């Protein structure tokens, strides 16, 4: 495994590879969710590259950039054991030199949900992912369903800018109690950690109502709220039953499946999760 810190060095190492390349972009502090993306990339590509970069432009001024967890030596051990060939771990100045001045702005799908809660977040995400695609030259790039809106934003960017990369979305990896694995879970104190599976319980409850025939989007949103309300440590930021392509809230009956998603704060820690409801024969548009 080679770890490269500069764009020039990475491109040189990449040029030595033949066959297809899969890219897994991460902010490090790796867990099973990231490693699942690596496994999927290995299954589908000749070589795998992982980027580790805590991207400052996707953090708001009051967010957790300074305290975002980092452990590069441990990350590199995990990636070596996972058979990764190339790691790109640049410094901030390598990605954003002092005279940097170009940003990628994806419209519409960045407006609701996380975009409303975190102004500028998706501009930072789209910009860094576009840069990574240009630097790495991957055939496929792997993203987690846990960050559902991010996958919609990236797909839109790839379509709009004709980026020559295939986007693959990998199902969310969870703890035994249903909590979606996240680098941010380390922020939770024991009481918050015990309460956090309420996100998954709420999503499962609403998905079950849908399975049983409930089709009304507002009722499913209310069902999410009802379960979350049972957990006093959970401060709800939003619940959503949205069109999976436009991310607009569905009003009335669900016709093409829906993305149920939610964001919940435990103290200063924000957690997100989601499920996609399968489009049902009885509700086909
Ligand atoms: P991050 O390091 O948090 O920016 O995540 C890097 C990539 O890993 C993103 O595409 C995430 O969606 C994905 N990811 C994070 N957590 C999980 C998880 N629990 N299951 C699957 N993918 C995940």
PDB file of C-alpha atoms and ligand atoms in Angstrom:
ATOM      1  CA  UNK A   1       0.000   0.000   0.000  1.00  0.00           C
ATOM      2  CA  UNK A   2       1.276   3.459  -0.881  1.00  0.00           C
ATOM      3  CA  UNK A   3       0.207   6.552   1.044  1.00  0.00           C
ATOM      4  CA  UNK A   4       0.518   9.739  -0.977  1.00  0.00           C
ATOM      5  CA  UNK A   5       0.170  13.250   0.377  1.00  0.00           C
ATOM      6  CA  UNK A   6       0.531  15.306  -2.792  1.00  0.00           C
ATOM      7  CA  UNK A   7      -1.554  15.399  -5.952  1.00  0.00           C
ATOM      8  CA  UNK A   8       1.536  14.966  -8.123  1.00  0.00           C
ATOM      9  CA  UNK A   9       2.700  11.894  -6.217  1.00  0.00           C
ATOM     10  CA  UNK A  10      -0.778  10.371  -6.238  1.00  0.00           C
ATOM     11  CA  UNK A  11      -1.174  10.850  -9.991  1.00  0.00           C
ATOM     12  CA  UNK A  12       2.214   9.235 -10.609  1.00  0.00           C
ATOM     13  CA  UNK A  13       1.305   6.198  -8.493  1.00  0.00           C
ATOM     14  CA  UNK A  14      -2.106   5.940 -10.134  1.00  0.00           C
ATOM     15  CA  UNK A  15      -0.527   6.035 -13.612  1.00  0.00           C
ATOM     16  CA  UNK A  16       1.391   2.854 -12.747  1.00  0.00           C
ATOM     17  CA  UNK A  17      -1.846   0.879 -12.239  1.00  0.00           C
ATOM     18  CA  UNK A  18      -3.516  -1.020 -15.030  1.00  0.00           C
ATOM     19  CA  UNK A  19      -7.139  -2.156 -14.885  1.00  0.00           C
ATOM     20  CA  UNK A  20     -10.079  -0.457 -13.221  1.00  0.00           C
ATOM     21  CA  UNK A  21      -9.819   1.729 -10.120  1.00  0.00           C
ATOM     22  CA  UNK A  22     -12.426   2.188  -7.386  1.00  0.00           C
ATOM     23  CA  UNK A  23     -12.322   5.253  -5.119  1.00  0.00           C
ATOM     24  CA  UNK A  24     -13.685   5.402  -1.572  1.00  0.00           C
ATOM     25  CA  UNK A  25     -13.701   9.018  -0.354  1.00  0.00           C
ATOM     26  CA  UNK A  26     -13.635   9.347   3.460  1.00  0.00           C
ATOM     27  CA  UNK A  27     -12.847  11.772   6.248  1.00  0.00           C
ATOM     28  CA  UNK A  28     -10.970   9.051   8.109  1.00  0.00           C
ATOM     29  CA  UNK A  29     -11.499   7.644  11.628  1.00  0.00           C
ATOM     30  CA  UNK A  30     -12.554   4.551   9.768  1.00  0.00           C
ATOM     31  CA  UNK A  31     -15.170   2.032  10.877  1.00  0.00           C
ATOM     32  CA  UNK A  32     -16.965  -0.984   9.415  1.00  0.00           C
ATOM     33  CA  UNK A  33     -19.119   1.291   7.233  1.00  0.00           C
ATOM     34  CA  UNK A  34     -16.059   2.606   5.408  1.00  0.00           C
ATOM     35  CA  UNK A  35     -14.561  -0.888   5.204  1.00  0.00           C
ATOM     36  CA  UNK A  36     -17.768  -2.194   3.619  1.00  0.00           C
ATOM     37  CA  UNK A  37     -17.331   0.403   0.859  1.00  0.00           C
ATOM     38  CA  UNK A  38     -13.737  -0.811   0.409  1.00  0.00           C
ATOM     39  CA  UNK A  39     -14.906  -4.451   0.179  1.00  0.00           C
ATOM     40  CA  UNK A  40     -17.510  -3.555  -2.418  1.00  0.00           C
ATOM     41  CA  UNK A  41     -14.913  -1.600  -4.415  1.00  0.00           C
ATOM     42  CA  UNK A  42     -12.545  -4.581  -4.280  1.00  0.00           C
ATOM     43  CA  UNK A  43     -15.269  -6.891  -5.564  1.00  0.00           C
ATOM     44  CA  UNK A  44     -15.927  -4.651  -8.563  1.00  0.00           C
ATOM     45  CA  UNK A  45     -12.557  -3.060  -9.440  1.00  0.00           C
ATOM     46  CA  UNK A  46      -8.981  -4.229 -10.100  1.00  0.00           C
ATOM     47  CA  UNK A  47      -7.567  -1.702  -7.600  1.00  0.00           C
ATOM     48  CA  UNK A  48      -8.901   0.380  -4.715  1.00  0.00           C
ATOM     49  CA  UNK A  49      -7.901   3.886  -3.646  1.00  0.00           C
ATOM     50  CA  UNK A  50      -9.125   5.494  -0.422  1.00  0.00           C
ATOM     51  CA  UNK A  51      -8.910   9.197   0.293  1.00  0.00           C
ATOM     52  CA  UNK A  52      -8.668  10.464   3.849  1.00  0.00           C
ATOM     53  CA  UNK A  53      -9.331  14.173   4.100  1.00  0.00           C
ATOM     54  CA  UNK A  54     -11.291  16.095   6.714  1.00  0.00           C
ATOM     55  CA  UNK A  55     -12.656  18.646   4.272  1.00  0.00           C
ATOM     56  CA  UNK A  56     -12.891  22.063   5.943  1.00  0.00           C
ATOM     57  CA  UNK A  57     -15.197  23.566   3.302  1.00  0.00           C
ATOM     58  CA  UNK A  58     -18.068  21.243   4.212  1.00  0.00           C
ATOM     59  CA  UNK A  59     -18.089  22.288   7.892  1.00  0.00           C
ATOM     60  CA  UNK A  60     -20.032  25.365   9.007  1.00  0.00           C
ATOM     61  CA  UNK A  61     -18.394  27.917  11.340  1.00  0.00           C
ATOM     62  CA  UNK A  62     -20.142  26.431  14.396  1.00  0.00           C
ATOM     63  CA  UNK A  63     -19.604  22.800  13.448  1.00  0.00           C
ATOM     64  CA  UNK A  64     -17.136  20.194  14.704  1.00  0.00           C
ATOM     65  CA  UNK A  65     -14.180  20.639  12.291  1.00  0.00           C
ATOM     66  CA  UNK A  66     -11.596  21.212  15.048  1.00  0.00           C
ATOM     67  CA  UNK A  67     -12.726  18.276  17.165  1.00  0.00           C
ATOM     68  CA  UNK A  68     -13.598  15.879  14.320  1.00  0.00           C
ATOM     69  CA  UNK A  69     -11.959  12.575  15.367  1.00  0.00           C
ATOM     70  CA  UNK A  70      -8.725  11.649  13.583  1.00  0.00           C
ATOM     71  CA  UNK A  71      -6.345   8.678  13.804  1.00  0.00           C
ATOM     72  CA  UNK A  72      -4.337   8.336  10.598  1.00  0.00           C
ATOM     73  CA  UNK A  73      -1.969   5.560  11.795  1.00  0.00           C
ATOM     74  CA  UNK A  74      -4.911   3.361  12.776  1.00  0.00           C
ATOM     75  CA  UNK A  75      -6.735   4.158   9.522  1.00  0.00           C
ATOM     76  CA  UNK A  76      -3.682   3.141   7.501  1.00  0.00           C
ATOM     77  CA  UNK A  77      -3.414  -0.169   9.381  1.00  0.00           C
ATOM     78  CA  UNK A  78      -7.057  -0.949   8.644  1.00  0.00           C
ATOM     79  CA  UNK A  79      -6.668  -0.058   4.964  1.00  0.00           C
ATOM     80  CA  UNK A  80      -3.487  -2.090   4.628  1.00  0.00           C
ATOM     81  CA  UNK A  81      -5.258  -5.094   6.143  1.00  0.00           C
ATOM     82  CA  UNK A  82      -8.153  -4.519   3.743  1.00  0.00           C
ATOM     83  CA  UNK A  83      -5.806  -4.754   0.756  1.00  0.00           C
ATOM     84  CA  UNK A  84      -6.066  -1.140  -0.406  1.00  0.00           C
ATOM     85  CA  UNK A  85      -3.343  -0.169  -2.903  1.00  0.00           C
ATOM     86  CA  UNK A  86      -3.416   3.638  -2.789  1.00  0.00           C
ATOM     87  CA  UNK A  87      -4.251   6.068  -0.003  1.00  0.00           C
ATOM     88  CA  UNK A  88      -4.530   9.772  -0.741  1.00  0.00           C
ATOM     89  CA  UNK A  89      -4.117  11.762   2.476  1.00  0.00           C
ATOM     90  CA  UNK A  90      -3.430  15.382   1.548  1.00  0.00           C
ATOM     91  CA  UNK A  91      -2.954  18.348   3.867  1.00  0.00           C
ATOM     92  CA  UNK A  92      -5.529  21.138   3.698  1.00  0.00           C
ATOM     93  CA  UNK A  93      -3.078  23.439   1.840  1.00  0.00           C
ATOM     94  CA  UNK A  94      -2.604  20.790  -0.854  1.00  0.00           C
ATOM     95  CA  UNK A  95      -6.334  20.750  -1.610  1.00  0.00           C
ATOM     96  CA  UNK A  96      -7.013  24.431  -0.901  1.00  0.00           C
ATOM     97  CA  UNK A  97      -3.976  26.597  -1.612  1.00  0.00           C
ATOM     98  CA  UNK A  98      -4.195  30.206  -0.442  1.00  0.00           C
ATOM     99  CA  UNK A  99      -5.466  31.467  -3.808  1.00  0.00           C
ATOM    100  CA  UNK A 100      -8.202  28.789  -4.172  1.00  0.00           C
ATOM    101  CA  UNK A 101     -11.386  30.285  -5.638  1.00  0.00           C
ATOM    102  CA  UNK A 102     -13.639  27.792  -7.472  1.00  0.00           C
ATOM    103  CA  UNK A 103     -16.620  25.997  -5.912  1.00  0.00           C
ATOM    104  CA  UNK A 104     -19.152  23.517  -7.259  1.00  0.00           C
ATOM    105  CA  UNK A 105     -22.743  24.523  -6.509  1.00  0.00           C
ATOM    106  CA  UNK A 106     -25.382  21.838  -7.092  1.00  0.00           C
ATOM    107  CA  UNK A 107     -28.871  23.345  -7.091  1.00  0.00           C
ATOM    108  CA  UNK A 108     -32.276  22.126  -5.878  1.00  0.00           C
ATOM    109  CA  UNK A 109     -31.429  18.770  -4.277  1.00  0.00           C
ATOM    110  CA  UNK A 110     -29.030  20.596  -1.916  1.00  0.00           C
ATOM    111  CA  UNK A 111     -31.791  22.856  -0.552  1.00  0.00           C
ATOM    112  CA  UNK A 112     -33.823  20.676   1.858  1.00  0.00           C
ATOM    113  CA  UNK A 113     -32.874  18.347   4.739  1.00  0.00           C
ATOM    114  CA  UNK A 114     -29.143  18.505   5.558  1.00  0.00           C
ATOM    115  CA  UNK A 115     -28.759  21.432   3.148  1.00  0.00           C
ATOM    116  CA  UNK A 116     -31.280  23.489   5.116  1.00  0.00           C
ATOM    117  CA  UNK A 117     -29.706  22.502   8.418  1.00  0.00           C
ATOM    118  CA  UNK A 118     -26.119  23.031   7.215  1.00  0.00           C
ATOM    119  CA  UNK A 119     -25.844  26.007   4.809  1.00  0.00           C
ATOM    120  CA  UNK A 120     -22.848  25.602   2.495  1.00  0.00           C
ATOM    121  CA  UNK A 121     -22.291  21.970   3.468  1.00  0.00           C
ATOM    122  CA  UNK A 122     -23.072  20.485   0.063  1.00  0.00           C
ATOM    123  CA  UNK A 123     -21.079  23.147  -1.774  1.00  0.00           C
ATOM    124  CA  UNK A 124     -18.078  21.936   0.221  1.00  0.00           C
ATOM    125  CA  UNK A 125     -18.922  18.275  -0.413  1.00  0.00           C
ATOM    126  CA  UNK A 126     -19.459  18.738  -4.167  1.00  0.00           C
ATOM    127  CA  UNK A 127     -16.278  20.781  -4.505  1.00  0.00           C
ATOM    128  CA  UNK A 128     -14.034  18.314  -2.717  1.00  0.00           C
ATOM    129  CA  UNK A 129     -15.571  15.265  -4.389  1.00  0.00           C
ATOM    130  CA  UNK A 130     -15.197  16.883  -7.827  1.00  0.00           C
ATOM    131  CA  UNK A 131     -11.543  17.624  -7.014  1.00  0.00           C
ATOM    132  CA  UNK A 132     -10.998  14.050  -5.790  1.00  0.00           C
ATOM    133  CA  UNK A 133     -12.545  12.637  -8.963  1.00  0.00           C
ATOM    134  CA  UNK A 134     -10.201  14.803 -11.060  1.00  0.00           C
ATOM    135  CA  UNK A 135      -7.154  13.856  -8.998  1.00  0.00           C
ATOM    136  CA  UNK A 136      -7.817  10.128  -8.622  1.00  0.00           C
ATOM    137  CA  UNK A 137      -9.154   9.209 -12.064  1.00  0.00           C
ATOM    138  CA  UNK A 138     -11.329   6.403 -10.717  1.00  0.00           C
ATOM    139  CA  UNK A 139     -13.720   4.350 -12.828  1.00  0.00           C
ATOM    140  CA  UNK A 140     -16.149   3.952  -9.919  1.00  0.00           C
ATOM    141  CA  UNK A 141     -16.646   5.802  -6.656  1.00  0.00           C
ATOM    142  CA  UNK A 142     -18.337   4.330  -3.588  1.00  0.00           C
ATOM    143  CA  UNK A 143     -20.639   6.194  -1.206  1.00  0.00           C
ATOM    144  CA  UNK A 144     -22.746   5.102   1.773  1.00  0.00           C
ATOM    145  CA  UNK A 145     -26.550   5.168   1.825  1.00  0.00           C
ATOM    146  CA  UNK A 146     -26.233   6.569   5.367  1.00  0.00           C
ATOM    147  CA  UNK A 147     -25.610   9.966   3.769  1.00  0.00           C
ATOM    148  CA  UNK A 148     -28.547   9.613   1.385  1.00  0.00           C
ATOM    149  CA  UNK A 149     -28.765  13.253   0.313  1.00  0.00           C
ATOM    150  CA  UNK A 150     -25.029  13.281  -0.398  1.00  0.00           C
ATOM    151  CA  UNK A 151     -25.496  10.422  -2.878  1.00  0.00           C
ATOM    152  CA  UNK A 152     -28.275  12.340  -4.652  1.00  0.00           C
ATOM    153  CA  UNK A 153     -26.115  15.487  -4.804  1.00  0.00           C
ATOM    154  CA  UNK A 154     -23.072  13.602  -6.142  1.00  0.00           C
ATOM    155  CA  UNK A 155     -25.114  11.792  -8.786  1.00  0.00           C
ATOM    156  CA  UNK A 156     -26.565  15.143  -9.931  1.00  0.00           C
ATOM    157  CA  UNK A 157     -23.082  16.685 -10.124  1.00  0.00           C
ATOM    158  CA  UNK A 158     -21.721  13.712 -12.098  1.00  0.00           C
ATOM    159  CA  UNK A 159     -24.618  13.942 -14.569  1.00  0.00           C
ATOM    160  CA  UNK A 160     -24.513  17.716 -14.925  1.00  0.00           C
ATOM    161  CA  UNK A 161     -20.737  17.995 -15.313  1.00  0.00           C
ATOM    162  CA  UNK A 162     -20.331  14.771 -17.355  1.00  0.00           C
ATOM    163  CA  UNK A 163     -17.775  13.398 -14.936  1.00  0.00           C
ATOM    164  CA  UNK A 164     -16.520  10.035 -16.237  1.00  0.00           C
ATOM    165  CA  UNK A 165     -17.118   8.031 -13.072  1.00  0.00           C
ATOM    166  CA  UNK A 166     -19.805   5.558 -12.034  1.00  0.00           C
ATOM    167  CA  UNK A 167     -21.383   6.171  -8.619  1.00  0.00           C
ATOM    168  CA  UNK A 168     -22.092   3.115  -6.463  1.00  0.00           C
ATOM    169  CA  UNK A 169     -24.188   3.417  -3.297  1.00  0.00           C
ATOM    170  CA  UNK A 170     -23.640   0.857  -0.523  1.00  0.00           C
ATOM    171  CA  UNK A 171     -26.236  -0.028   2.180  1.00  0.00           C
ATOM    172  CA  UNK A 172     -25.776   1.414   5.674  1.00  0.00           C
ATOM    173  CA  UNK A 173     -23.728  -0.684   8.107  1.00  0.00           C
ATOM    174  CA  UNK A 174     -25.219  -0.702  11.604  1.00  0.00           C
ATOM    175  CA  UNK A 175     -24.296  -1.594  15.165  1.00  0.00           C
ATOM    176  CA  UNK A 176     -26.074  -4.628  16.650  1.00  0.00           C
ATOM    177  CA  UNK A 177     -28.741  -2.326  18.136  1.00  0.00           C
ATOM    178  CA  UNK A 178     -29.431  -0.644  14.803  1.00  0.00           C
ATOM    179  CA  UNK A 179     -27.450   2.579  15.266  1.00  0.00           C
ATOM    180  CA  UNK A 180     -25.820   3.508  11.963  1.00  0.00           C
ATOM    181  CA  UNK A 181     -22.038   3.366  12.302  1.00  0.00           C
ATOM    182  CA  UNK A 182     -20.528   6.832  12.198  1.00  0.00           C
ATOM    183  CA  UNK A 183     -17.243   8.449  13.115  1.00  0.00           C
ATOM    184  CA  UNK A 184     -19.331  10.893  15.160  1.00  0.00           C
ATOM    185  CA  UNK A 185     -20.746   8.160  17.433  1.00  0.00           C
ATOM    186  CA  UNK A 186     -17.635   8.566  19.641  1.00  0.00           C
ATOM    187  CA  UNK A 187     -19.018  11.943  20.758  1.00  0.00           C
ATOM    188  CA  UNK A 188     -21.981  10.258  22.493  1.00  0.00           C
ATOM    189  CA  UNK A 189     -21.817   9.817  26.264  1.00  0.00           C
ATOM    190  CA  UNK A 190     -23.114   6.468  27.612  1.00  0.00           C
ATOM    191  CA  UNK A 191     -26.675   7.733  28.176  1.00  0.00           C
ATOM    192  CA  UNK A 192     -26.811   9.307  24.711  1.00  0.00           C
ATOM    193  CA  UNK A 193     -25.349   6.161  23.145  1.00  0.00           C
ATOM    194  CA  UNK A 194     -28.042   4.075  24.853  1.00  0.00           C
ATOM    195  CA  UNK A 195     -30.715   6.440  23.503  1.00  0.00           C
ATOM    196  CA  UNK A 196     -29.351   6.742  19.951  1.00  0.00           C
ATOM    197  CA  UNK A 197     -30.951   3.586  18.464  1.00  0.00           C
ATOM    198  CA  UNK A 198     -34.253   5.486  18.624  1.00  0.00           C
ATOM    199  CA  UNK A 199     -33.445   6.772  15.102  1.00  0.00           C
ATOM    200  CA  UNK A 200     -33.491   3.258  13.718  1.00  0.00           C
ATOM    201  CA  UNK A 201     -36.547   2.282  15.785  1.00  0.00           C
ATOM    202  CA  UNK A 202     -38.460   5.266  14.406  1.00  0.00           C
ATOM    203  CA  UNK A 203     -37.504   4.433  10.815  1.00  0.00           C
ATOM    204  CA  UNK A 204     -38.397   0.793  11.256  1.00  0.00           C
ATOM    205  CA  UNK A 205     -41.745   1.654  12.803  1.00  0.00           C
ATOM    206  CA  UNK A 206     -42.671   3.955   9.899  1.00  0.00           C
ATOM    207  CA  UNK A 207     -41.388   1.458   7.322  1.00  0.00           C
ATOM    208  CA  UNK A 208     -43.517  -1.222   8.963  1.00  0.00           C
ATOM    209  CA  UNK A 209     -46.628   0.982   8.756  1.00  0.00           C
ATOM    210  CA  UNK A 210     -45.874   1.428   5.063  1.00  0.00           C
ATOM    211  CA  UNK A 211     -45.466  -2.332   4.631  1.00  0.00           C
ATOM    212  CA  UNK A 212     -48.851  -2.786   6.279  1.00  0.00           C
ATOM    213  CA  UNK A 213     -50.429  -0.519   3.667  1.00  0.00           C
ATOM    214  CA  UNK A 214     -50.139   2.997   5.127  1.00  0.00           C
ATOM    215  CA  UNK A 215     -49.464   5.279   2.200  1.00  0.00           C
ATOM    216  CA  UNK A 216     -49.915   8.789   3.556  1.00  0.00           C
ATOM    217  CA  UNK A 217     -46.623  10.683   3.760  1.00  0.00           C
ATOM    218  CA  UNK A 218     -47.778  13.010   6.520  1.00  0.00           C
ATOM    219  CA  UNK A 219     -48.878  10.084   8.638  1.00  0.00           C
ATOM    220  CA  UNK A 220     -45.480   8.425   8.196  1.00  0.00           C
ATOM    221  CA  UNK A 221     -43.734  11.659   9.250  1.00  0.00           C
ATOM    222  CA  UNK A 222     -45.985  11.790  12.305  1.00  0.00           C
ATOM    223  CA  UNK A 223     -45.127   8.170  13.106  1.00  0.00           C
ATOM    224  CA  UNK A 224     -41.407   9.047  13.018  1.00  0.00           C
ATOM    225  CA  UNK A 225     -42.043  11.961  15.398  1.00  0.00           C
ATOM    226  CA  UNK A 226     -44.063   9.777  17.769  1.00  0.00           C
ATOM    227  CA  UNK A 227     -41.277   7.246  18.259  1.00  0.00           C
ATOM    228  CA  UNK A 228     -38.598   9.941  18.622  1.00  0.00           C
ATOM    229  CA  UNK A 229     -40.743  11.716  21.225  1.00  0.00           C
ATOM    230  CA  UNK A 230     -40.448   8.662  23.473  1.00  0.00           C
ATOM    231  CA  UNK A 231     -36.738   9.395  23.949  1.00  0.00           C
ATOM    232  CA  UNK A 232     -36.194  12.490  26.132  1.00  0.00           C
ATOM    233  CA  UNK A 233     -32.495  12.912  25.152  1.00  0.00           C
ATOM    234  CA  UNK A 234     -33.389  13.112  21.449  1.00  0.00           C
ATOM    235  CA  UNK A 235     -33.903  16.617  20.058  1.00  0.00           C
ATOM    236  CA  UNK A 236     -35.486  16.282  16.641  1.00  0.00           C
ATOM    237  CA  UNK A 237     -34.105  18.517  13.873  1.00  0.00           C
ATOM    238  CA  UNK A 238     -36.245  17.172  11.069  1.00  0.00           C
ATOM    239  CA  UNK A 239     -38.149  14.130   9.915  1.00  0.00           C
ATOM    240  CA  UNK A 240     -38.873  13.677   6.239  1.00  0.00           C
ATOM    241  CA  UNK A 241     -40.765  11.504   3.789  1.00  0.00           C
ATOM    242  CA  UNK A 242     -39.408  12.764   0.484  1.00  0.00           C
ATOM    243  CA  UNK A 243     -39.250  11.860  -3.166  1.00  0.00           C
ATOM    244  CA  UNK A 244     -36.021   9.814  -3.477  1.00  0.00           C
ATOM    245  CA  UNK A 245     -34.906  11.724  -6.594  1.00  0.00           C
ATOM    246  CA  UNK A 246     -35.931  15.347  -5.965  1.00  0.00           C
ATOM    247  CA  UNK A 247     -35.862  15.143  -2.140  1.00  0.00           C
ATOM    248  CA  UNK A 248     -39.021  17.267  -2.063  1.00  0.00           C
ATOM    249  CA  UNK A 249     -41.405  16.396   0.760  1.00  0.00           C
ATOM    250  CA  UNK A 250     -44.238  14.177  -0.431  1.00  0.00           C
ATOM    251  CA  UNK A 251     -47.694  15.571   0.275  1.00  0.00           C
ATOM    252  CA  UNK A 252     -50.476  13.014   0.151  1.00  0.00           C
ATOM    253  CA  UNK A 253     -49.969   9.434  -0.987  1.00  0.00           C
ATOM    254  CA  UNK A 254     -46.559   7.922  -1.666  1.00  0.00           C
ATOM    255  CA  UNK A 255     -46.431   6.904  -5.295  1.00  0.00           C
ATOM    256  CA  UNK A 256     -42.880   5.900  -6.181  1.00  0.00           C
ATOM    257  CA  UNK A 257     -41.347   4.788  -2.915  1.00  0.00           C
ATOM    258  CA  UNK A 258     -39.930   7.422  -0.617  1.00  0.00           C
ATOM    259  CA  UNK A 259     -36.839   8.300   1.320  1.00  0.00           C
ATOM    260  CA  UNK A 260     -37.661   8.422   5.023  1.00  0.00           C
ATOM    261  CA  UNK A 261     -34.935  10.376   6.765  1.00  0.00           C
ATOM    262  CA  UNK A 262     -34.307  12.128  10.029  1.00  0.00           C
ATOM    263  CA  UNK A 263     -31.769  14.202  11.891  1.00  0.00           C
ATOM    264  CA  UNK A 264     -31.645  14.117  15.674  1.00  0.00           C
ATOM    265  CA  UNK A 265     -29.399  15.929  18.107  1.00  0.00           C
ATOM    266  CA  UNK A 266     -28.101  14.369  21.331  1.00  0.00           C
ATOM    267  CA  UNK A 267     -26.467  17.236  23.217  1.00  0.00           C
ATOM    268  CA  UNK A 268     -24.068  18.758  20.660  1.00  0.00           C
ATOM    269  CA  UNK A 269     -23.953  15.632  18.486  1.00  0.00           C
ATOM    270  CA  UNK A 270     -26.044  15.441  15.319  1.00  0.00           C
ATOM    271  CA  UNK A 271     -26.987  12.001  14.023  1.00  0.00           C
ATOM    272  CA  UNK A 272     -28.745  11.222  10.736  1.00  0.00           C
ATOM    273  CA  UNK A 273     -30.284   8.067   9.344  1.00  0.00           C
ATOM    274  CA  UNK A 274     -32.682   6.977   6.623  1.00  0.00           C
ATOM    275  CA  UNK A 275     -34.459   4.122   4.893  1.00  0.00           C
ATOM    276  CA  UNK A 276     -35.786   3.859   1.367  1.00  0.00           C
ATOM    277  CA  UNK A 277     -39.290   2.466   1.060  1.00  0.00           C
ATOM    278  CA  UNK A 278     -39.647   0.081  -1.856  1.00  0.00           C
ATOM    279  CA  UNK A 279     -42.012   1.274  -4.574  1.00  0.00           C
ATOM    280  CA  UNK A 280     -45.144  -0.858  -4.156  1.00  0.00           C
ATOM    281  CA  UNK A 281     -47.203  -2.405  -6.919  1.00  0.00           C
ATOM    282  CA  UNK A 282     -50.369  -0.907  -5.389  1.00  0.00           C
ATOM    283  CA  UNK A 283     -48.871   2.592  -5.404  1.00  0.00           C
ATOM    284  CA  UNK A 284     -47.121   2.658  -8.782  1.00  0.00           C
ATOM    285  CA  UNK A 285     -47.526   6.070 -10.418  1.00  0.00           C
TER     286      UNK A 285
HETATM  287  P1  LIG B   1     -17.280   9.982   6.140  1.00  0.00           P
HETATM  288  O1  LIG B   1     -15.890   9.556   6.480  1.00  0.00           O
HETATM  289  O2  LIG B   1     -18.197  10.039   7.305  1.00  0.00           O
HETATM  290  O3  LIG B   1     -17.318  11.221   5.259  1.00  0.00           O
HETATM  291  O4  LIG B   1     -17.870   8.823   5.242  1.00  0.00           O
HETATM  292  C1  LIG B   1     -17.205   8.385   4.082  1.00  0.00           C
HETATM  293  C2  LIG B   1     -18.129   7.490   3.289  1.00  0.00           C
HETATM  294  O5  LIG B   1     -18.507   6.370   4.088  1.00  0.00           O
HETATM  295  C3  LIG B   1     -19.437   8.207   2.889  1.00  0.00           C
HETATM  296  O6  LIG B   1     -19.804   7.800   1.567  1.00  0.00           O
HETATM  297  C4  LIG B   1     -20.408   7.687   3.901  1.00  0.00           C
HETATM  298  O7  LIG B   1     -21.750   7.687   3.446  1.00  0.00           O
HETATM  299  C5  LIG B   1     -19.915   6.267   4.105  1.00  0.00           C
HETATM  300  N1  LIG B   1     -20.395   5.751   5.387  1.00  0.00           N
HETATM  301  C6  LIG B   1     -20.282   6.340   6.604  1.00  0.00           C
HETATM  302  N2  LIG B   1     -20.896   5.593   7.544  1.00  0.00           N
HETATM  303  C7  LIG B   1     -21.410   4.519   6.899  1.00  0.00           C
HETATM  304  C8  LIG B   1     -22.170   3.392   7.317  1.00  0.00           C
HETATM  305  N3  LIG B   1     -22.528   3.204   8.597  1.00  0.00           N
HETATM  306  N4  LIG B   1     -22.525   2.485   6.388  1.00  0.00           N
HETATM  307  C9  LIG B   1     -22.186   2.650   5.076  1.00  0.00           C
HETATM  308  N5  LIG B   1     -21.464   3.692   4.623  1.00  0.00           N
HETATM  309  C10 LIG B   1     -21.085   4.624   5.520  1.00  0.00           C
END
